[in-house]
CSV table of C-alpha atoms in Angstrom, one decimal:
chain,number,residue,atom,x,y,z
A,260,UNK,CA,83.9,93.9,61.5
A,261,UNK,CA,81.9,97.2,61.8
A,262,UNK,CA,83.8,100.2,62.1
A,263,UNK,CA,82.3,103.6,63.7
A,264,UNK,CA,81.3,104.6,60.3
A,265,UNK,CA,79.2,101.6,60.0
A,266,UNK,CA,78.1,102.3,63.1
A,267,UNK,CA,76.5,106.0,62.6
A,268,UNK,CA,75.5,104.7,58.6
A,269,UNK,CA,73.0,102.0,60.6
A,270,UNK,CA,72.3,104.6,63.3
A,271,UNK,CA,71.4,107.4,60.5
A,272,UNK,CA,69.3,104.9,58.1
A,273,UNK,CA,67.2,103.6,61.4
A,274,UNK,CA,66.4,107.4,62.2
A,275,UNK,CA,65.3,108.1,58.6
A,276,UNK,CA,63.0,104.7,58.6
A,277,UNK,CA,61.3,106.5,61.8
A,278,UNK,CA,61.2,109.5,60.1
A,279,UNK,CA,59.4,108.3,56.9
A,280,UNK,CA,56.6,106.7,59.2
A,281,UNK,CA,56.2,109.9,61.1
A,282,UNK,CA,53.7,112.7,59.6
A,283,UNK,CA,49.9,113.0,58.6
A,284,UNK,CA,48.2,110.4,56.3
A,285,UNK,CA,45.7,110.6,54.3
A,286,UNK,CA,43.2,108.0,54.5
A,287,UNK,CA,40.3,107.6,51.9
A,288,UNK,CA,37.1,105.0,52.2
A,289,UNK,CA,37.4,102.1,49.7
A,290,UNK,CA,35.1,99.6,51.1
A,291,UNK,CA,32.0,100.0,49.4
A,292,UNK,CA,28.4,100.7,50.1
A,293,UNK,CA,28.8,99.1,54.2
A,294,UNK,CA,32.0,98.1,56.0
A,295,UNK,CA,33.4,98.4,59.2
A,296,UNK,CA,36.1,101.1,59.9
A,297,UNK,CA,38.4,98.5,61.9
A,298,UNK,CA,38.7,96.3,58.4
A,299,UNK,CA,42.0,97.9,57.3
A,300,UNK,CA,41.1,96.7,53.2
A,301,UNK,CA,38.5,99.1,53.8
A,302,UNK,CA,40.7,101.9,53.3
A,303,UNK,CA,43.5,103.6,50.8
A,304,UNK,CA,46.2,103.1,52.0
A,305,UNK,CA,45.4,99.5,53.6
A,306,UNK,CA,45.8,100.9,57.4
A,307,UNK,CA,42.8,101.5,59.7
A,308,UNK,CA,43.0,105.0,60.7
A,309,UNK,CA,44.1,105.2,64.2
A,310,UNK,CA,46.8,108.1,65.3
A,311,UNK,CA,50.0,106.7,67.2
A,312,UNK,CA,52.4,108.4,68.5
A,313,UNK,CA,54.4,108.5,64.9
A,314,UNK,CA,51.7,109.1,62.4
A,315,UNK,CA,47.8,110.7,62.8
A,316,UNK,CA,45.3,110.7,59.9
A,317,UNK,CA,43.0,112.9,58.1
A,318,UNK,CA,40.0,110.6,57.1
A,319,UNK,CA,37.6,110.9,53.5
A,320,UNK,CA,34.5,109.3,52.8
A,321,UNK,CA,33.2,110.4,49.5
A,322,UNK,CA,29.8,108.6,48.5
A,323,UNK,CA,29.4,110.3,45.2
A,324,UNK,CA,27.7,107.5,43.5
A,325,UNK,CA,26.4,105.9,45.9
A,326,UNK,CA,25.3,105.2,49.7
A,327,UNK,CA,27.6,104.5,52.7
A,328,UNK,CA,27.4,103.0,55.9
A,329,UNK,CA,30.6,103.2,58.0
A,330,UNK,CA,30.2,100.8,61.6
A,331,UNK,CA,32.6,101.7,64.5
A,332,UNK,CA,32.9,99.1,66.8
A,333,UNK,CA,35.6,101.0,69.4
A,334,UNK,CA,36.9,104.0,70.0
A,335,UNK,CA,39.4,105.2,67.0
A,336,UNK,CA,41.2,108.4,67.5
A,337,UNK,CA,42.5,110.7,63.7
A,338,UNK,CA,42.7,114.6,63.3
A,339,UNK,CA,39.7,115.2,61.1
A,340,UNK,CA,36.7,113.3,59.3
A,341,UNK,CA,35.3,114.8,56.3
A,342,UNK,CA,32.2,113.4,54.8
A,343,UNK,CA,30.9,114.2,51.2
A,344,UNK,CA,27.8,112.7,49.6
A,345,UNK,CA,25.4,110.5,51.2
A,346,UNK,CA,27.3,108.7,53.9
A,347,UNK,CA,26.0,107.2,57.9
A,348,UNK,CA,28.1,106.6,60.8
A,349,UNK,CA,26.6,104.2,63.0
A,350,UNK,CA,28.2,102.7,67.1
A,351,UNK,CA,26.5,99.1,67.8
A,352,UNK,CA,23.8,99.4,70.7
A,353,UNK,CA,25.7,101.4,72.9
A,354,UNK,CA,27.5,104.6,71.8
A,355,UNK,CA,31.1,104.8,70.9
A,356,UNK,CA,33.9,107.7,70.8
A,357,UNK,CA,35.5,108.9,68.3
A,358,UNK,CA,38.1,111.5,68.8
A,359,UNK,CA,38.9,114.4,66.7
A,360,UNK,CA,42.2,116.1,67.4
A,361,UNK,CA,42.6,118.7,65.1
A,362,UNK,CA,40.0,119.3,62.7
A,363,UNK,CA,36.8,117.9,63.7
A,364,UNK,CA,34.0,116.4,61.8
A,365,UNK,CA,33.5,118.5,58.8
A,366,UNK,CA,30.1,117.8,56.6
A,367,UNK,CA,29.5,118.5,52.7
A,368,UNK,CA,26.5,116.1,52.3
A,369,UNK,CA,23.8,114.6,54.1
A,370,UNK,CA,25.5,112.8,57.0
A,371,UNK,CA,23.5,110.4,59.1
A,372,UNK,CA,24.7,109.4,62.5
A,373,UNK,CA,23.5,106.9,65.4
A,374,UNK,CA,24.9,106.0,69.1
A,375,UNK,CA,28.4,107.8,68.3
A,376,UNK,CA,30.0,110.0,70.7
A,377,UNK,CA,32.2,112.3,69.1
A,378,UNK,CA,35.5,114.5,70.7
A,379,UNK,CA,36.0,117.6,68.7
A,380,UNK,CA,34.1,120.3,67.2
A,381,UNK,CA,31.4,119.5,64.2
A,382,UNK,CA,31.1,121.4,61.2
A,383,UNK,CA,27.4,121.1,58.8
A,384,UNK,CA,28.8,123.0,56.1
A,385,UNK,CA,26.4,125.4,53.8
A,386,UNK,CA,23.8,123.0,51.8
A,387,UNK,CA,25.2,120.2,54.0
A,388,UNK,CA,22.3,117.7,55.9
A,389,UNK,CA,22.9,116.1,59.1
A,390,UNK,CA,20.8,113.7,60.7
A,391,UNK,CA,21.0,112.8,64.5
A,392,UNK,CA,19.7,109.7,65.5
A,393,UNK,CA,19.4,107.9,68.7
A,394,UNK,CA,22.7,109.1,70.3
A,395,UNK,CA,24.9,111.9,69.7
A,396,UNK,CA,26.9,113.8,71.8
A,397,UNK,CA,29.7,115.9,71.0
A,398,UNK,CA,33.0,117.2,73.2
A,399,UNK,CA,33.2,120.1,70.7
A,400,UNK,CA,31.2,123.3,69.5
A,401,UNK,CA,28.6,122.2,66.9
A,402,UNK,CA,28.6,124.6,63.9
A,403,UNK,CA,25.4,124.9,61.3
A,404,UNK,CA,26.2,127.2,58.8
A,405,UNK,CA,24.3,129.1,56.6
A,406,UNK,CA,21.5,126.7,54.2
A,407,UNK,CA,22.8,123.9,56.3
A,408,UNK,CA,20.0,121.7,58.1
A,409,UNK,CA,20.6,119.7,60.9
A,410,UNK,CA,17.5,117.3,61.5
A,411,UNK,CA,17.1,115.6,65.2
A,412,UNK,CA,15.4,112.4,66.3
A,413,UNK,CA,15.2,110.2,69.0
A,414,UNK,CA,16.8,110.9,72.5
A,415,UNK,CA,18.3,114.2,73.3
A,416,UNK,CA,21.7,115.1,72.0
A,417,UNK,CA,24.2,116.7,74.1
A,418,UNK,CA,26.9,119.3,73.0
A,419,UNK,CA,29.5,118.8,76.1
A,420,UNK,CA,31.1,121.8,77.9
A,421,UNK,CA,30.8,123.9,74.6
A,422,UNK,CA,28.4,125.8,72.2
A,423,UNK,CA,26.0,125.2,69.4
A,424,UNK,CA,26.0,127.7,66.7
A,425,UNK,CA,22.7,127.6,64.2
A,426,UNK,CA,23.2,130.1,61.2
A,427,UNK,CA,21.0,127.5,59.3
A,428,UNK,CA,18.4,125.4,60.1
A,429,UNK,CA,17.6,122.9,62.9
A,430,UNK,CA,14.4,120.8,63.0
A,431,UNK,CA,13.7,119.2,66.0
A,432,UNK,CA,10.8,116.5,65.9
A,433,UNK,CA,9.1,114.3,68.8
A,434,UNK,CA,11.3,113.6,71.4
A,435,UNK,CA,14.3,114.6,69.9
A,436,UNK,CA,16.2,117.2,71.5
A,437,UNK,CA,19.2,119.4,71.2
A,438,UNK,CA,21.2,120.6,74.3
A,439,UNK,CA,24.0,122.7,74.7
A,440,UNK,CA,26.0,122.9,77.6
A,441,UNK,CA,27.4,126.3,77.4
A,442,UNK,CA,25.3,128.9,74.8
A,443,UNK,CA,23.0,128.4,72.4
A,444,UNK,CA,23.3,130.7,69.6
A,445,UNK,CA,20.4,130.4,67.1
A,446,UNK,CA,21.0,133.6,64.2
A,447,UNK,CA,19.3,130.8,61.7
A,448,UNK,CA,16.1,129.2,61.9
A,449,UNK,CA,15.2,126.9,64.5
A,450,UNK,CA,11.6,124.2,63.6
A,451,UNK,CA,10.3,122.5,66.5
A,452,UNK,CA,7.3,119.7,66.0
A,453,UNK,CA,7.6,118.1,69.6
A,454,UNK,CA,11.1,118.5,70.0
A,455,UNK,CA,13.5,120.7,72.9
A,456,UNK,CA,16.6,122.5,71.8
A,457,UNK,CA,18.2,124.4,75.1
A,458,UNK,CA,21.6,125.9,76.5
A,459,UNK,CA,22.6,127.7,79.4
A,460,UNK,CA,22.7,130.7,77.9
A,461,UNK,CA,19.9,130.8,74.9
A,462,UNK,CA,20.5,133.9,72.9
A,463,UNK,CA,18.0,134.1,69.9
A,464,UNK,CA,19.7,136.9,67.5
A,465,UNK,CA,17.9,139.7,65.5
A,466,UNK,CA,17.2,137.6,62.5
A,467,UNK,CA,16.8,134.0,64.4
A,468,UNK,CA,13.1,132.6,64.2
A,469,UNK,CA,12.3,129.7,66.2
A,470,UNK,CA,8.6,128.3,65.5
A,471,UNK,CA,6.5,125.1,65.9
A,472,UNK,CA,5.0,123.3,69.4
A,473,UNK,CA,7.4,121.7,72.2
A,474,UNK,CA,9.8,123.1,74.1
A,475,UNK,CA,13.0,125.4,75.2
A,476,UNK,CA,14.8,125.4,78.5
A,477,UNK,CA,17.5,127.6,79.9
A,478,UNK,CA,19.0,129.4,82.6
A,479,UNK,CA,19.1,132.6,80.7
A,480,UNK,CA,17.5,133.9,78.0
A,481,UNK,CA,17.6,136.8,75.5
A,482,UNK,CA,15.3,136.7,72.6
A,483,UNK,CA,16.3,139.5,70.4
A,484,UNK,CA,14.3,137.7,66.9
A,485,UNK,CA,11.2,136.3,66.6
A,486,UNK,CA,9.2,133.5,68.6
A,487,UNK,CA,5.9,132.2,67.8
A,488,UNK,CA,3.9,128.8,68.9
A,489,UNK,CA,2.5,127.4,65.4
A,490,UNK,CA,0.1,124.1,65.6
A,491,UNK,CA,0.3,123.3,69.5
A,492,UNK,CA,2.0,124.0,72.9
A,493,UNK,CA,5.5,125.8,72.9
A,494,UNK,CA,6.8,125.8,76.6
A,495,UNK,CA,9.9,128.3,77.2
A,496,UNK,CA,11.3,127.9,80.5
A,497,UNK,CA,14.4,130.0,82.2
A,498,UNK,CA,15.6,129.3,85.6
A,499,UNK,CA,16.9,132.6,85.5
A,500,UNK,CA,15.9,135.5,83.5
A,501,UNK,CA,14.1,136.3,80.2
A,502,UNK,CA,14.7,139.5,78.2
A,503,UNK,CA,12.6,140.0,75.4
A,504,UNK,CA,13.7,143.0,72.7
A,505,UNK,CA,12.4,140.7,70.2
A,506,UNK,CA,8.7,139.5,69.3
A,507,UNK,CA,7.2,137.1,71.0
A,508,UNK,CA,3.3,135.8,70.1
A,509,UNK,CA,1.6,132.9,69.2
A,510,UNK,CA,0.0,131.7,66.1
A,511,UNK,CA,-3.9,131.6,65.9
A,512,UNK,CA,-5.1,128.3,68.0
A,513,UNK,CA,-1.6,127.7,69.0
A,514,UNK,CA,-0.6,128.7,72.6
A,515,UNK,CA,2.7,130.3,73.9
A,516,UNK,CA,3.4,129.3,77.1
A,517,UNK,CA,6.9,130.8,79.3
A,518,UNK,CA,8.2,130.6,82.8
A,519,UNK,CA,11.1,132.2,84.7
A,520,UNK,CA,12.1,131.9,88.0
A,521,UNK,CA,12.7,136.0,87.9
A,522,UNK,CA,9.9,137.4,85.7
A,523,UNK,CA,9.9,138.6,82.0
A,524,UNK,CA,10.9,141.7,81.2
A,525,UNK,CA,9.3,142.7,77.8
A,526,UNK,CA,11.4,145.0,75.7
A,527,UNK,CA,9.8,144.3,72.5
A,528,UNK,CA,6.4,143.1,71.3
A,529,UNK,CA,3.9,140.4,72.6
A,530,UNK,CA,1.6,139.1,70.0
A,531,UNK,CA,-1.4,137.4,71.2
A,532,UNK,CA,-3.5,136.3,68.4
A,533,UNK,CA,-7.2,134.3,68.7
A,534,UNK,CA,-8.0,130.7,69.6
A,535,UNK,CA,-5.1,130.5,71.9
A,536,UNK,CA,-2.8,132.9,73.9
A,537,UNK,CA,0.4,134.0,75.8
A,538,UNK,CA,1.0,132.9,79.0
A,539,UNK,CA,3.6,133.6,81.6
A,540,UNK,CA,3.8,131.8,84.6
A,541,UNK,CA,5.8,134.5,86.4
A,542,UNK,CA,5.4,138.4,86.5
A,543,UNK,CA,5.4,140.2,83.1
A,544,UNK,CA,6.5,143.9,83.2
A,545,UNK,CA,5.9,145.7,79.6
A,546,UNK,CA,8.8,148.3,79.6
A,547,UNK,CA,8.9,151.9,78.3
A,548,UNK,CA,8.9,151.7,74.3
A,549,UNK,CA,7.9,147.5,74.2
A,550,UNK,CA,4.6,146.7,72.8
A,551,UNK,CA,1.6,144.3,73.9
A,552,UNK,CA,-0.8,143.3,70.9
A,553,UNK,CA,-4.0,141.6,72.7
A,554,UNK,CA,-5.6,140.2,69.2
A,555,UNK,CA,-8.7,138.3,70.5
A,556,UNK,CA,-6.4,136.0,72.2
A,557,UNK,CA,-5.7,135.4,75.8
A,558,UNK,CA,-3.1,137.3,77.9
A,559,UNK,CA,-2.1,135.7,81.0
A,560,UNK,CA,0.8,136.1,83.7
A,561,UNK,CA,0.9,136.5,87.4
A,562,UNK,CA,1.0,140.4,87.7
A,563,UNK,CA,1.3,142.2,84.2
A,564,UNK,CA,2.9,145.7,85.1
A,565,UNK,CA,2.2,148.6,82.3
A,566,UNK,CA,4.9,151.0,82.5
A,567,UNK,CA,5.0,154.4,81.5
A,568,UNK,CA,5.7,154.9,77.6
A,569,UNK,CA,5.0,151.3,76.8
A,570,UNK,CA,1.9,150.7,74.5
A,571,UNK,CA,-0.9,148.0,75.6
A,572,UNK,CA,-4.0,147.5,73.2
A,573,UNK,CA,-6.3,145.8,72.0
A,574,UNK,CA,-8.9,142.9,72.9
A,575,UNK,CA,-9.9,139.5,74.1
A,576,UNK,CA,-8.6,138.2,77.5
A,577,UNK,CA,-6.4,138.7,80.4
A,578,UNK,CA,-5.7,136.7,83.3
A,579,UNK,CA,-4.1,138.0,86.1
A,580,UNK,CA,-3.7,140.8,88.2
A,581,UNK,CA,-3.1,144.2,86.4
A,582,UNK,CA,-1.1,147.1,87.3
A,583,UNK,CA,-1.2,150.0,85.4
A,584,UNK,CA,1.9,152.4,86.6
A,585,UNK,CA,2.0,156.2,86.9
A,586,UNK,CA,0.9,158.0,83.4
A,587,UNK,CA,0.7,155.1,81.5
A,588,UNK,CA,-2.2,153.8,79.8
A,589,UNK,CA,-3.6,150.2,78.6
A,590,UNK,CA,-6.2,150.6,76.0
A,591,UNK,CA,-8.7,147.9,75.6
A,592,UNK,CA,-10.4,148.1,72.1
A,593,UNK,CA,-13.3,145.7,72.0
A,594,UNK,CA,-14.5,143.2,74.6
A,595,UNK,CA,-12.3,142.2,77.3
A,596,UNK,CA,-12.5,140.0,80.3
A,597,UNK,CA,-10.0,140.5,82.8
A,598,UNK,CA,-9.2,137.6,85.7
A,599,UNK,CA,-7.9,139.0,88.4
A,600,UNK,CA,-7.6,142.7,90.1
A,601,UNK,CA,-6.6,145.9,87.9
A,602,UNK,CA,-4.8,148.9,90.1
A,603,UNK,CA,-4.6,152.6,88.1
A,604,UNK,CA,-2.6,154.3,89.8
A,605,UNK,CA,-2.2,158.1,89.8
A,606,UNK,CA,-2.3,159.7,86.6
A,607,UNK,CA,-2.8,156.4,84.9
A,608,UNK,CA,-5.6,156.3,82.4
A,609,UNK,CA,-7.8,152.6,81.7
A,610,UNK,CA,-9.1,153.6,78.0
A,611,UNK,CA,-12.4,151.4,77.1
A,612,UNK,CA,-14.0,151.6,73.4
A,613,UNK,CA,-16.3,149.6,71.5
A,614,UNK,CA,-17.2,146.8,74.0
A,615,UNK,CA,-17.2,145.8,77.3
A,616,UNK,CA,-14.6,145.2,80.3
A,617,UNK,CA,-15.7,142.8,83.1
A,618,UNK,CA,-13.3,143.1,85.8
A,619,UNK,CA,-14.1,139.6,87.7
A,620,UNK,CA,-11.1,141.3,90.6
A,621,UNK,CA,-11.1,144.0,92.7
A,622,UNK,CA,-10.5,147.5,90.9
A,623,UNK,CA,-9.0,150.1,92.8
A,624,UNK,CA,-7.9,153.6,91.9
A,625,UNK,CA,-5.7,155.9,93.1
A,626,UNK,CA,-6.3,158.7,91.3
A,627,UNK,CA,-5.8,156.6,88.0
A,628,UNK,CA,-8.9,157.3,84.9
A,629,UNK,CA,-11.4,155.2,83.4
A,630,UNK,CA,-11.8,156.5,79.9
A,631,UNK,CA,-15.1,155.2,77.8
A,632,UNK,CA,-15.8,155.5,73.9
A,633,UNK,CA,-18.4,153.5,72.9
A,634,UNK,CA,-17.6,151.1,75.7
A,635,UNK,CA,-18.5,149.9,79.7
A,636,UNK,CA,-16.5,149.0,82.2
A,637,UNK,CA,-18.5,145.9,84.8
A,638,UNK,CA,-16.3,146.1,88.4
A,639,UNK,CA,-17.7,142.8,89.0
A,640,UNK,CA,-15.6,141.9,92.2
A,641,UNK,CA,-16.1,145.6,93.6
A,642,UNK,CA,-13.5,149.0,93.8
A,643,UNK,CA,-11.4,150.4,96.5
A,644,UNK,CA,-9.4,153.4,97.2
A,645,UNK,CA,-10.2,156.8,95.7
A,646,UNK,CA,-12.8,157.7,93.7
A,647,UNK,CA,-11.6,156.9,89.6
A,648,UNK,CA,-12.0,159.8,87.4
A,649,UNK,CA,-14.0,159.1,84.6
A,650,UNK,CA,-13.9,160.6,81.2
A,651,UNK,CA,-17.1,159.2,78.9
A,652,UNK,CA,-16.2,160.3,75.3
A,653,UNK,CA,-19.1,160.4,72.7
């Protein structure tokens, strides 16, 4: 016979059985060199991690000694992976979620990962590697910290509705791309040999460098550090605007090439070094204190507008129409051929030395200068307007 005491005894034990299979667990890799996360022997304790309503998971797989290979056949929700040694996730053919509530995906070693799809954020850790291959995606920012590489292959990887954050390295290589939804924020250094990294917003900080032939695409752009084309074609594309307080140039024989649906407005420096060039496919204004180096390379942009204050010099080629604004001056230093029409407007000054300027456009001054040193100016396509004033220095 069970009296009320009995009762609440059976009552209380029942609760505290609940109780003891609430709470986190921590779940460590046992299976060896290659096993499949569903196999349950394949982990300490002998459970495959897989949050319920009464318990969630913290997962470790430490490949000190050796290699290993993790499959994930389905989707598998925990709180947080952490990876240490040499270790690779791998989805079958098709890609496969898995969901991190709490923590993420946090990397110490050289992680390698195929055809996953992964909810949370993803921490490469400083000195950590991370390989991307086939398909990745991730629900979460992606965070590269400082010494940390993050190498990409294959298809394009997609950072969903949030941020990628590069204080390291990133090398992207043929046809492997990096996209992120929201903003790109490269303060490391970014490698490209045929690859694409692009955001929304691209924002290329003081110290970030981004080098090597393929491409970048946004919808804003602000280039702040350095940007060169090395060994190819690097395409830059905005369908918004680009502000450059940064450098951007290419390498000798390599060529630079950026469009923008709005123009480039230069606050910084354009380096255009020889056997290649910089080319804008848009209007190019070079702003009050920015710089243009023309070094034997080839300059090229729809209308390239010389402001007053901003400095312009140098040699080699220009294509495109020039406009040289009120008191400011473009100095060409050796010899130049310019495609398209030059306008020097009042009080502007054109300053020629050692070599000659064919202009294949027409040249027309209003009450601009033509300034020679050791130099000749060839108005090939003809002049209009007022008469230039010419200054010929001995």
């Amino acid at each position: 016979m069970f009296t009320k005491t009995h009762i609440l005894t059976a009552v209380v034990f029942v609760f505290s059985a609940c109780q003891l299979q609430a709470g986190v667990i921590h779940s460590t890799w046992i299976g060896g060199t290659q096993g499949d996360w569903g196999e349950a022997s394949n982990w300490s304790p002998a459970i495959v991690p897989d949050n319920t309503v009464w318990t969630t998971y913290v997962v470790s797989i430490d490949a000190y000694d050796y290699g290993i290979a993790v499959g994930i056949g389905q989707r598998y929700i925990i709180d947080q992976l952490v990876c240490r040694g040499d270790v690779t996730l791998y989805g079958p053919w098709y890609p496969v979620n898995l969901t991190l509530t709490e923590d993420g995906l946090v990397n110490y070693g050289d992680l390698y990962t195929a055809n996953l799809d992964f909810t949370g954020d993803v921490k490469n850790t400083d000195g950590a590697e991370l390989y991307l291959f086939d398909f990745f995606s991730a629900h979460g920012n992606l965070y590269n910290e400082p010494n940390a590489t993050i190498e990409v292959t294959g298809r394009v990887m997609d950072i969903v509705d949030a941020n990628i954050v590069n204080k390291g390295l990133i090398c992207a290589s043929s046809n492997g791309g990096l996209d992120a939804d929201i903003e790109f924020l490269n303060s490391g250094r970014i490698e490209l040999f045929g690859g694409e990294v692009s955001g929304d917003i691209f924002d290329n900080n003081s110290i970030g460098i981004i080098e090597g032939c393929g491409s970048l695409d946004s919808d804003q752009m602000l280039n702040q550090g350095i940007v060169y084309s090395v060994g190819g074609v690097l395409n830059i594309h905005s369908d918004g605007s680009i502000i450059n307080t940064g450098v951007f140039g290419n390498k000798p024989l390599a060529i630079l090439n950026i469009s923008s649906h709005e123009g480039v407005d230069n606050q910084g420096t354009i380096e255009v070094n020889a056997g290649g060039g910089v080319a804008f496919d848009c209007n190019l204004v070079n702003e009050p204190n920015a710089v243009i180096k023309l070094l034997n390379g080839t300059l090229a942009a729809t209308t390239i507008t010389q402001k007053t204050g901003a400095t312009f010099e140098g040699f080699g080629g220009i294509t495109g129409n020039v406009v040289i604004d009120p008191n400011a001056v473009i100095k060409l230093t050796g010899p130049t051929n310019i495609v398209g029409d030059v306008e020097i407007k009042e009080g502007a000054t054109l300053d020629i030395s050692d070599g000659t300027v064919l202009v294949t456009g027409l040249t027309t001054c209003n009450g601009g200068t033509i300034k020679t040193f050791h130099g000749t100016i060839i108005t090939q396509g003809g002049t209009s307007g007022g008469i230039c004033r010419r200054i010929f220095v001995d």
